[in-house]
């Protein structure tokens, strides 16, 4: 009797259940990005894709080694090029064209940079270097952010064949091959876990930290070599359904608050591997995964993945505010026929085109280079067209005069300071001076500005404290005070547990305590506390007034020096500069209502925590907002460098009103 578990597999490479897994992967990503509330972990669909890719590619390479004793690298890379690049390039070019038509001109530089990285096959490292947070909601996410996973796979395909061939030639032992792959998977997984806590974007986007996921797929392929399934027929259904349960649990139970990838990524990865390893077993999930609908979606999954993200993001450039769920679901549904067209007329025909398949591999590879160059040229041309445009109206505005309930300038003046293109760089000097402490810093070294013998004002908090440095420095210089800057990125002065890029931030409380100890050891003339009210809170920490009141109260109670709190500044919820670049004569379209910009429980807590302790609360928002709204331009000054940070220019303009608020709190400095 034939042992069916050890029967020769179907070397055609087609498994309908794997198409079903692809359908689950792309469906979860699509619905997650569409904002479906009951799939908060839909982003793990990419992890499912990684395991499938590792399995299929390794299976193909092992078959070549089994039959021919070597890998035809040229043919391998040519097949990968025909499979991946044509559809990717078409979507890239269509996306650049759509952005040129609909996107705010100021964002076209970002579009160009991401398109260039994508055309050069390194979008994942582009986003890692940009410190992107894939899981965070953003008002202007990159149109090419979803290409990061293609970058990971392309880089994996570049290295993996050589590794397998080298091990095969060196030892020709299945056991040795398994040992090498286990070592690679273990090392990559360890790196992933470490980077998740130390530098989360690099854990998320880089190949070394993601290789273990593809490697698990590769290990599964090795274990299935000359087998239909890893376990016996009796246990295969249990293994398969357990895998489905693991993937489903990840999709339903994970969220943007999950520390990811890290250890958590093991659940969808091992779940996917279990489904594949179970094989097409009777009583397992094969029938569910092999239904015509699942196979269809799995077949077009790559094209669907490519088209869905720009389709969901581009409307945000035309329609103000977030799209309602019904609209994003409608777009998601429309992506299916669009993906089928892309598959039918681009992805599949080019992959099978005789003009490429019947010629030497170098023809395809030359075509890949030509395609990349074409994408680079068109993206650069689109940016050049936009970059020559003036990003202001053809008139000037009067100089900025700081008054209560200011009237916003209703156009973008040609004497705007800073210019829209320079808005992001309008930073306090503490950034250039290295005085804005980074993520890893825990000591309270700080920076001192001014005469060493002058009485000291300490500026304490996160970037929302640092934004007041230009105003405070101008006042301190005129009033005879020195400034000690104690600011740390994403670390509020309030004693509350926060995350940084979805990862634990243990350095924050250590630094905060060290600063408080330093202040108490040598009390200054005044401590000024400021905190961002929209800080990313750790799981389980309630974002309510009671929690924030207690957190700020603990910090205020711990300080043994005269203290004042500056009320948090408005949050416009989206960066006004790109909006202004599209509304040069209608700047009011980029304003935010006062009720929205100044909402939030942390703001209420500032009032109660200071009031209960008799600590002054310096609320200068009356100089940034009128009775109804918070304008993005006052006089000829741009107020915000992003959605919630003041520009250095407006901060300096506010030095007078800040000084007026501080003088009653300060003793006259000594000689």
XYZ file of C-alpha atoms in Angstrom:
671
model
C 0.000 0.000 0.000
C 1.340 3.458 -0.976
C 2.132 5.797 1.936
C 0.149 8.809 0.735
C 1.966 11.111 3.179
C 5.231 10.300 1.388
C 3.917 10.185 -2.146
C 5.640 12.370 -4.695
C 4.128 15.851 -4.690
C 2.625 17.614 -7.657
C 5.585 19.504 -9.058
C 3.348 21.871 -10.998
C 3.542 24.036 -7.883
C -0.191 24.799 -7.806
C -2.106 24.345 -4.593
C -5.609 25.753 -4.469
C -5.477 26.066 -0.695
C -2.481 28.390 -0.970
C -4.522 30.606 -3.291
C -7.106 30.650 -0.520
C -4.447 31.700 1.968
C -3.493 34.506 -0.396
C -7.130 35.564 -0.468
C -7.197 35.727 3.334
C -3.968 37.719 3.322
C -5.001 40.336 0.782
C -8.570 40.498 2.083
C -7.443 41.218 5.622
C -5.047 43.949 4.477
C -7.665 45.494 2.196
C -10.387 45.591 4.848
C -7.955 46.785 7.514
C -6.926 49.728 5.366
C -10.578 50.389 4.567
C -11.127 50.875 8.290
C -13.341 47.877 9.048
C -13.525 47.983 12.860
C -13.666 44.260 13.629
C -10.400 43.465 11.802
C -7.923 45.626 13.743
C -5.057 43.213 13.048
C -5.615 42.939 9.313
C -2.081 44.171 8.708
C -0.810 40.642 9.474
C -1.931 39.693 5.983
C 1.521 40.825 4.844
C 3.097 38.286 7.199
C 0.934 35.589 5.628
C 2.210 36.668 2.213
C 5.818 36.456 3.410
C 5.450 32.841 4.533
C 3.720 31.861 1.289
C 6.436 33.547 -0.777
C 9.210 31.873 1.194
C 7.531 28.499 0.763
C 6.878 28.780 -2.972
C 10.264 30.221 -3.881
C 12.141 27.658 -1.814
C 10.029 24.828 -3.266
C 10.880 26.003 -6.771
C 14.590 26.289 -6.000
C 14.710 22.885 -4.307
C 13.060 21.345 -7.363
C 15.725 22.880 -9.600
C 18.457 21.538 -7.340
C 16.814 18.102 -7.214
C 16.423 17.795 -10.960
C 19.433 19.709 -12.300
C 21.790 19.862 -9.350
C 22.110 23.627 -9.707
C 20.103 26.865 -9.843
C 19.762 28.776 -13.093
C 20.105 32.226 -11.554
C 19.412 34.105 -14.760
C 16.167 32.266 -15.414
C 15.147 32.542 -11.769
C 15.574 36.315 -11.657
C 13.939 36.722 -15.052
C 10.852 34.846 -13.832
C 10.726 36.996 -10.702
C 11.000 40.150 -12.804
C 8.176 39.071 -15.121
C 6.028 38.122 -12.145
C 6.514 41.226 -9.991
C 7.668 44.285 -11.878
C 5.238 44.920 -14.774
C 2.162 45.371 -12.579
C 4.200 47.208 -9.940
C 5.545 49.676 -12.506
C 2.128 50.260 -14.065
C 0.572 51.062 -10.686
C 3.542 53.273 -9.800
C 3.169 55.326 -12.973
C -0.609 55.597 -12.656
C -0.211 56.683 -9.043
C 2.321 59.385 -9.911
C -0.002 60.649 -12.648
C -2.986 60.736 -10.283
C -0.922 62.552 -7.661
C 0.137 65.124 -10.216
C -3.534 65.847 -10.925
C -5.048 65.705 -7.434
C -2.348 65.899 -4.776
C -1.401 69.141 -2.999
C 1.730 70.492 -4.715
C 3.705 70.519 -1.466
C 3.367 66.738 -1.141
C 4.781 65.996 -4.583
C 8.339 65.999 -3.241
C 7.342 63.174 -0.905
C 5.608 61.385 -3.786
C 8.726 61.731 -5.920
C 11.098 60.503 -3.188
C 8.965 57.433 -2.411
C 8.499 56.678 -6.119
C 12.260 56.823 -6.684
C 12.888 54.460 -3.757
C 10.224 52.111 -5.124
C 11.699 52.133 -8.641
C 15.097 51.309 -7.124
C 13.623 48.383 -5.132
C 14.389 49.861 -1.690
C 11.073 51.387 -0.509
C 11.281 49.494 2.782
C 14.546 51.194 3.724
C 13.201 54.544 2.577
C 10.333 54.231 5.056
C 12.600 52.903 7.798
C 14.909 55.895 7.396
C 11.884 58.200 7.413
C 10.865 56.660 10.771
C 7.488 55.775 9.281
C 4.822 54.170 11.441
C 2.866 51.785 9.212
C 0.237 51.076 11.866
C -0.424 54.685 12.842
C -3.188 56.753 11.317
C -1.775 59.634 9.304
C -3.370 62.525 7.475
C -0.921 62.187 4.573
C 0.526 58.655 4.333
C 2.797 57.872 1.420
C 1.056 56.660 -1.719
C 3.777 54.025 -2.024
C 3.910 52.848 1.564
C 2.481 49.444 0.669
C 5.445 48.786 -1.640
C 7.626 48.199 1.418
C 6.720 44.510 1.450
C 7.685 44.170 -2.209
C 11.054 45.648 -1.328
C 11.544 43.026 1.361
C 10.608 40.204 -1.007
C 12.738 41.508 -3.883
C 15.778 41.739 -1.612
C 15.060 38.256 -0.254
C 14.850 36.852 -3.793
C 18.217 38.419 -4.562
C 20.000 36.558 -1.743
C 18.040 33.370 -1.071
C 18.863 31.358 -4.236
C 22.603 31.812 -3.732
C 22.330 30.724 -0.108
C 20.395 27.558 -0.915
C 22.693 26.680 -3.803
C 25.779 27.244 -1.677
C 24.538 24.960 1.112
C 23.414 22.348 -1.411
C 26.774 22.267 -3.188
C 28.741 22.348 0.069
C 27.017 19.560 1.959
C 24.219 18.034 -0.146
C 22.450 17.145 3.060
C 18.813 17.871 3.848
C 19.598 17.831 7.555
C 22.402 20.369 7.131
C 20.126 22.558 5.031
C 17.482 22.469 7.751
C 20.127 23.373 10.330
C 21.293 26.382 8.321
C 17.752 27.610 7.765
C 16.877 27.192 11.430
C 19.938 29.252 12.332
C 18.962 32.026 9.911
C 15.367 32.051 11.130
C 16.437 32.138 14.786
C 18.952 34.960 14.248
C 16.514 37.034 12.211
C 13.725 36.487 14.738
C 15.980 37.554 17.606
C 16.952 40.681 15.680
C 13.296 41.405 14.956
C 12.348 41.173 18.628
C 15.252 43.377 19.696
C 14.626 46.018 17.041
C 10.921 46.121 17.845
C 11.848 47.642 21.199
C 14.913 49.607 20.110
C 14.053 50.887 16.620
C 10.576 49.725 15.617
C 10.573 51.052 12.017
C 13.678 48.981 11.271
C 12.048 45.912 12.785
C 9.006 46.495 10.622
C 10.586 47.424 7.295
C 14.057 45.877 7.036
C 14.874 42.542 5.429
C 17.185 41.288 8.216
C 14.342 41.654 10.733
C 11.737 40.133 8.421
C 13.779 37.382 6.773
C 12.717 34.877 9.423
C 9.121 35.032 8.178
C 10.123 34.087 4.648
C 12.594 31.640 6.157
C 9.790 29.854 8.020
C 8.128 29.381 4.648
C 11.413 28.063 3.301
C 11.759 25.635 6.185
C 8.241 24.394 5.512
C 9.233 23.758 1.893
C 12.272 21.750 2.961
C 10.177 19.691 5.373
C 7.623 19.041 2.633
C 10.257 18.045 0.085
C 9.040 14.762 -1.458
C 6.062 14.804 0.939
C 2.477 15.974 0.715
C 2.305 17.005 4.363
C 4.545 17.191 7.435
C 2.315 15.092 9.699
C 0.256 12.007 9.082
C -3.143 12.148 7.436
C -4.856 11.707 10.769
C -3.271 14.803 12.307
C -3.116 16.986 9.201
C -6.656 18.429 9.546
C -5.975 19.402 13.163
C -2.732 21.091 12.161
C -4.461 22.920 9.297
C -7.387 24.207 11.370
C -5.007 25.207 14.178
C -3.105 27.282 11.658
C -6.290 28.929 10.411
C -7.233 29.692 14.028
C -3.843 31.327 14.604
C -4.110 33.551 11.546
C -7.717 34.460 12.348
C -6.883 35.269 15.961
C -4.116 37.594 14.784
C -6.442 39.435 12.444
C -9.198 39.818 15.034
C -7.244 40.302 18.264
C -4.193 42.299 17.191
C -4.466 46.064 16.759
C -2.354 49.174 16.295
C -1.562 48.906 20.012
C 0.033 45.471 19.612
C 3.802 45.585 19.941
C 4.621 44.503 16.400
C 6.284 42.747 14.689
C 8.323 41.295 17.566
C 7.152 38.110 19.215
C 3.548 38.787 18.193
C 4.355 38.188 14.526
C 5.063 34.550 15.305
C 1.346 33.798 15.604
C 0.310 34.584 11.998
C 3.624 33.285 10.649
C 3.435 29.915 12.373
C -0.300 29.724 11.670
C 0.325 30.144 7.947
C 3.155 27.616 8.006
C 0.874 25.132 9.785
C -1.799 25.433 7.087
C 0.781 24.872 4.351
C 2.474 22.024 6.218
C -0.860 20.252 6.730
C -1.168 19.887 2.978
C -4.396 19.304 1.096
C -5.888 17.001 3.678
C -9.385 15.577 3.916
C -11.305 17.233 6.755
C -8.851 20.142 6.901
C -9.342 23.732 5.711
C -8.556 22.792 2.105
C -12.181 22.795 0.962
C -12.790 26.240 2.478
C -9.611 27.673 1.007
C -10.181 26.107 -2.420
C -13.623 27.517 -3.178
C -13.836 29.336 -6.538
C -14.227 32.734 -4.881
C -11.184 32.250 -2.687
C -9.106 30.968 -5.595
C -10.148 33.947 -7.733
C -9.177 36.494 -5.080
C -5.970 34.580 -4.430
C -5.150 34.625 -8.130
C -5.485 38.406 -8.376
C -4.140 39.018 -4.850
C -0.902 40.642 -6.002
C -2.678 43.075 -8.304
C -5.295 43.735 -5.638
C -2.586 44.519 -3.104
C -0.981 46.965 -5.530
C -4.110 48.922 -6.434
C -5.912 49.078 -3.090
C -3.633 51.471 -1.215
C -3.467 54.388 -3.681
C -7.185 53.912 -4.331
C -7.899 54.429 -0.633
C -5.375 57.225 -0.057
C -5.825 59.440 -3.130
C -9.421 60.499 -2.359
C -8.133 62.069 0.848
C -6.441 64.704 -1.298
C -9.785 65.715 -2.780
C -12.249 65.183 0.064
C -11.511 67.031 3.340
C -11.408 64.913 6.460
C -11.453 61.118 6.757
C -13.698 59.161 4.411
C -16.721 57.464 6.002
C -16.683 53.684 6.282
C -19.288 53.222 3.541
C -17.051 55.137 1.124
C -13.890 53.191 1.938
C -15.796 49.909 1.623
C -17.129 51.006 -1.749
C -13.576 51.772 -2.876
C -12.398 48.412 -1.548
C -15.083 46.594 -3.559
C -14.206 48.604 -6.680
C -10.577 47.543 -6.287
C -11.499 43.922 -7.086
C -12.497 44.482 -10.749
C -9.642 46.982 -11.106
C -7.239 44.312 -9.858
C -8.720 41.743 -12.239
C -8.099 44.106 -15.169
C -4.521 44.656 -14.038
C -4.031 40.903 -13.726
C -5.761 40.109 -17.010
C -4.002 42.692 -19.176
C -0.650 43.298 -17.455
C 0.442 40.822 -14.779
C -0.466 37.529 -16.450
C 0.236 38.376 -20.130
C 3.698 39.799 -19.441
C 4.613 36.877 -17.223
C 3.765 34.473 -20.058
C 4.807 36.648 -23.011
C 6.689 34.468 -25.541
C 8.831 37.439 -26.535
C 10.326 37.228 -23.042
C 9.997 33.586 -22.028
C 11.600 32.265 -25.237
C 14.573 34.604 -25.143
C 17.603 34.788 -22.924
C 17.087 35.925 -19.350
C 19.166 39.022 -19.984
C 16.405 40.399 -22.229
C 13.986 40.394 -19.324
C 16.579 41.816 -16.960
C 17.410 44.629 -19.382
C 13.692 45.306 -19.582
C 13.579 45.573 -15.785
C 16.350 48.168 -15.826
C 14.586 50.082 -18.592
C 11.342 49.986 -16.619
C 13.048 51.325 -13.517
C 14.660 54.129 -15.498
C 11.329 55.013 -17.093
C 9.669 55.208 -13.669
C 12.514 57.340 -12.352
C 12.242 59.699 -15.300
C 8.477 60.089 -15.187
C 8.387 60.564 -11.403
C 11.184 63.137 -11.582
C 9.472 64.922 -14.437
C 6.221 65.134 -12.505
C 8.011 66.580 -9.503
C 9.919 69.066 -11.673
C 6.638 70.349 -13.107
C 5.205 70.955 -9.647
C 8.419 72.282 -8.109
C 8.430 75.274 -10.454
C 5.043 76.464 -9.211
C 4.771 79.345 -6.771
C 3.321 78.232 -3.467
C 1.867 81.597 -2.561
C -0.595 84.174 -3.778
C 0.828 87.130 -5.646
C 0.532 89.562 -2.750
C 2.077 90.199 0.634
C 0.543 90.268 4.082
C 1.128 92.760 6.835
C 3.724 91.806 9.428
C 2.549 89.632 12.292
C 1.143 91.446 15.305
C 0.329 89.181 18.238
C -3.099 89.987 19.663
C -5.769 88.063 21.460
C -8.358 86.412 19.190
C -6.245 87.002 16.068
C -7.713 87.243 12.595
C -6.117 84.676 10.351
C -4.727 85.666 6.982
C -7.093 84.240 4.378
C -4.464 83.680 1.669
C -0.875 82.432 1.453
C 1.216 85.618 1.249
C 4.378 85.891 -0.802
C 6.231 87.042 2.319
C 5.133 84.058 4.411
C 7.655 83.043 7.068
C 8.621 80.288 6.921
C 7.852 79.450 3.297
C 5.565 76.435 2.885
C 8.432 74.399 1.483
C 10.490 75.123 4.616
C 7.712 74.551 7.154
C 8.983 71.182 8.391
C 12.419 72.635 9.034
C 11.158 75.506 11.185
C 12.511 73.878 14.334
C 13.767 75.327 17.606
C 17.542 75.584 17.918
C 17.530 72.766 20.491
C 17.251 70.246 17.636
C 20.354 71.456 15.811
C 22.189 71.802 19.121
C 21.517 68.177 20.033
C 19.516 69.224 23.091
C 16.325 67.417 22.106
C 17.099 64.093 23.700
C 16.595 61.051 21.501
C 14.775 57.819 22.228
C 17.669 55.996 23.910
C 18.759 58.829 26.222
C 17.936 58.451 29.914
C 20.273 60.918 31.660
C 19.300 64.458 32.674
C 22.320 66.170 31.165
C 20.232 68.800 29.386
C 21.568 71.983 27.781
C 22.110 75.416 29.265
C 21.738 78.679 27.355
C 22.802 82.022 28.776
C 25.112 83.411 31.435
C 26.386 80.732 33.797
C 25.818 83.049 36.770
C 22.245 83.982 35.830
C 19.208 82.504 37.554
C 17.794 79.559 35.640
C 14.463 78.744 34.036
C 14.093 75.024 33.257
C 12.029 74.013 30.220
C 10.778 70.476 30.902
C 8.763 68.095 28.722
C 8.482 66.661 25.219
C 8.530 68.347 21.816
C 5.592 70.501 22.884
C 7.870 71.965 25.536
C 10.739 72.331 23.056
C 8.508 74.316 20.682
C 8.428 77.144 23.255
C 12.214 77.522 23.289
C 12.377 80.386 20.730
C 9.857 82.405 22.740
C 11.487 81.608 26.064
C 15.017 82.266 24.793
C 14.106 85.712 23.502
C 12.426 86.616 26.774
C 15.206 85.163 28.947
C 17.915 87.035 27.061
C 16.151 90.345 27.637
C 15.246 89.628 31.266
C 18.616 88.304 32.471
C 17.808 84.606 32.849
C 19.535 81.469 31.639
C 17.577 78.521 30.248
C 18.140 74.869 30.973
C 16.453 72.682 28.366
C 15.247 69.267 29.541
C 13.245 67.908 26.626
C 12.972 64.416 25.180
C 11.240 63.191 22.053
C 7.752 61.732 22.646
C 8.245 61.757 26.421
C 5.643 63.815 28.279
C 6.464 65.543 31.542
C 3.262 64.036 32.947
C 3.912 60.731 34.720
C 1.971 58.553 32.287
C 3.005 55.351 30.497
C 3.465 55.923 26.783
C 4.573 54.091 23.666
C 6.937 55.184 20.953
C 6.015 53.982 17.454
C 3.740 51.303 18.953
C 6.607 49.980 21.079
C 7.251 50.213 24.831
C 9.215 53.288 25.840
C 11.016 52.377 29.105
C 13.589 55.147 28.633
C 10.919 57.807 29.117
C 10.099 57.331 32.827
C 13.793 56.826 33.645
C 14.636 60.131 31.978
C 11.671 61.916 33.572
C 12.659 60.800 37.055
C 16.275 61.800 36.446
C 15.220 65.290 35.377
C 13.031 65.720 38.455
C 15.912 64.600 40.685
C 18.249 67.079 39.008
C 15.769 69.928 39.412
C 15.179 69.129 43.077
C 18.904 68.893 43.773
C 19.441 72.470 42.599
C 16.076 74.240 42.335
C 15.875 76.864 39.567
C 13.991 80.144 39.608
C 11.152 78.487 37.690
C 10.276 75.212 36.012
C 8.098 75.464 32.914
C 6.249 72.236 32.102
C 4.604 71.517 28.750
C 3.257 68.240 27.377
C 1.624 67.040 24.170
C -1.982 66.149 24.948
C -2.120 63.559 22.168
C 0.706 61.334 23.396
C 0.583 57.669 22.372
C -0.536 55.875 25.521
C 0.415 52.330 26.451
C -2.225 49.585 26.241
C -4.486 49.641 29.263
C -3.855 53.319 30.042
C -7.134 55.199 29.787
C -7.111 58.403 27.782
C -9.414 60.306 30.121
C -9.241 63.418 32.282
C -8.926 61.451 35.521
C -5.867 59.523 34.284
C -4.182 62.632 32.891
C -5.022 64.630 36.051
C -3.329 62.019 38.218
C -0.345 61.725 35.865
C 0.338 65.457 35.664
C -0.360 65.776 39.368
C 2.329 63.231 40.230
C 4.912 65.218 38.302
C 3.858 68.551 39.807
C 3.899 67.068 43.314
C 7.385 65.651 42.769
C 8.921 68.982 41.737
C 10.439 71.011 44.591
C 10.788 74.285 42.715
C 8.469 77.075 41.570
C 6.539 75.651 38.618
C 4.228 76.820 35.850
C 2.459 74.794 33.152
C 1.940 76.017 29.608
C -1.385 74.808 28.226
C -0.992 72.571 25.196
C -1.292 74.269 21.835
C -3.954 73.529 19.180
C -3.940 70.297 17.205
C -5.207 70.817 13.652
C -5.237 67.020 13.144
C -3.574 67.333 9.740
C -0.558 69.223 8.466
C -1.826 72.576 7.164
C 1.124 73.255 4.832
C 0.111 70.755 2.104
C -3.463 71.970 2.399
C -2.327 75.578 2.003
C -0.318 74.658 -1.104
C -3.625 73.595 -2.676
C -5.597 76.606 -1.334
C -3.327 79.581 -1.975
C -6.236 82.031 -2.035
C -8.404 80.320 0.547
C -6.268 79.649 3.612
C -9.372 79.447 5.767
C -10.087 76.057 4.184
C -7.079 74.752 6.123
C -8.131 76.139 9.515
C -9.602 73.966 12.246
C -12.483 74.853 14.517
C -11.408 75.920 17.987
C -13.688 73.329 19.573
C -11.896 70.512 17.726
C -8.334 71.865 17.889
C -8.496 72.391 21.648
C -10.412 69.232 22.566
C -9.141 66.329 24.624
C -9.076 65.034 28.190
C -5.425 65.966 28.770
C -6.302 69.634 28.262
C -9.050 69.412 30.866
C -6.586 67.731 33.222
C -4.160 70.648 32.873
C -6.822 72.920 34.304
C -7.754 70.666 37.219
C -4.236 69.511 38.139
C -2.848 73.047 38.261
C -5.937 74.492 39.907
C -5.902 71.949 42.732
C -2.286 72.844 43.531
C -2.374 76.585 42.954
C 0.141 76.267 40.112
C -0.117 78.854 37.314
C -1.483 77.613 33.990
C -0.265 79.807 31.145
C -2.873 79.489 28.406
C -1.683 81.366 25.328
C -4.115 79.740 22.914
C -6.145 82.925 22.811
C -3.281 84.345 20.727
C -3.423 81.387 18.315
C -7.190 81.020 17.860
C -10.115 83.395 17.555
C -13.519 82.657 19.050
C -14.401 80.179 16.305
C -11.286 78.686 14.730
C -7.509 78.301 14.810
C -6.024 79.716 11.581
C -2.859 78.305 9.997
C -1.489 81.770 9.128
C -1.437 84.864 11.344
C -0.145 88.005 9.667
C 2.689 86.764 7.485
C 3.701 83.930 9.842
C 2.950 80.251 9.308
C 1.735 78.995 12.675
C 2.316 75.224 12.392
C 5.183 73.132 11.024
C 2.984 70.028 11.116
C -0.435 69.205 12.503
C 0.337 70.156 16.100
C 3.792 71.761 16.485
C 4.327 75.512 16.336
C 6.890 76.863 13.897
C 9.950 78.456 15.422
C 8.814 81.712 13.774
C 5.460 81.962 15.559
C 7.046 80.816 18.815
C 9.523 83.692 18.628
C 6.648 86.077 17.848
C 4.942 84.933 21.057
C 7.920 85.849 23.261
C 6.276 89.079 24.355
C 3.062 87.511 25.624
C 4.966 84.628 27.191
C 7.211 87.131 28.961
C 4.204 89.064 30.216
C 2.865 85.847 31.732
C 6.222 84.880 33.290
C 7.288 88.184 34.866
C 4.861 88.023 37.802
C 6.151 84.526 38.576
C 9.839 85.394 38.650
C 11.922 87.225 41.223
C 14.140 89.998 39.851
C 17.491 88.419 38.868
C 20.533 89.286 40.900
C 23.414 91.393 39.579
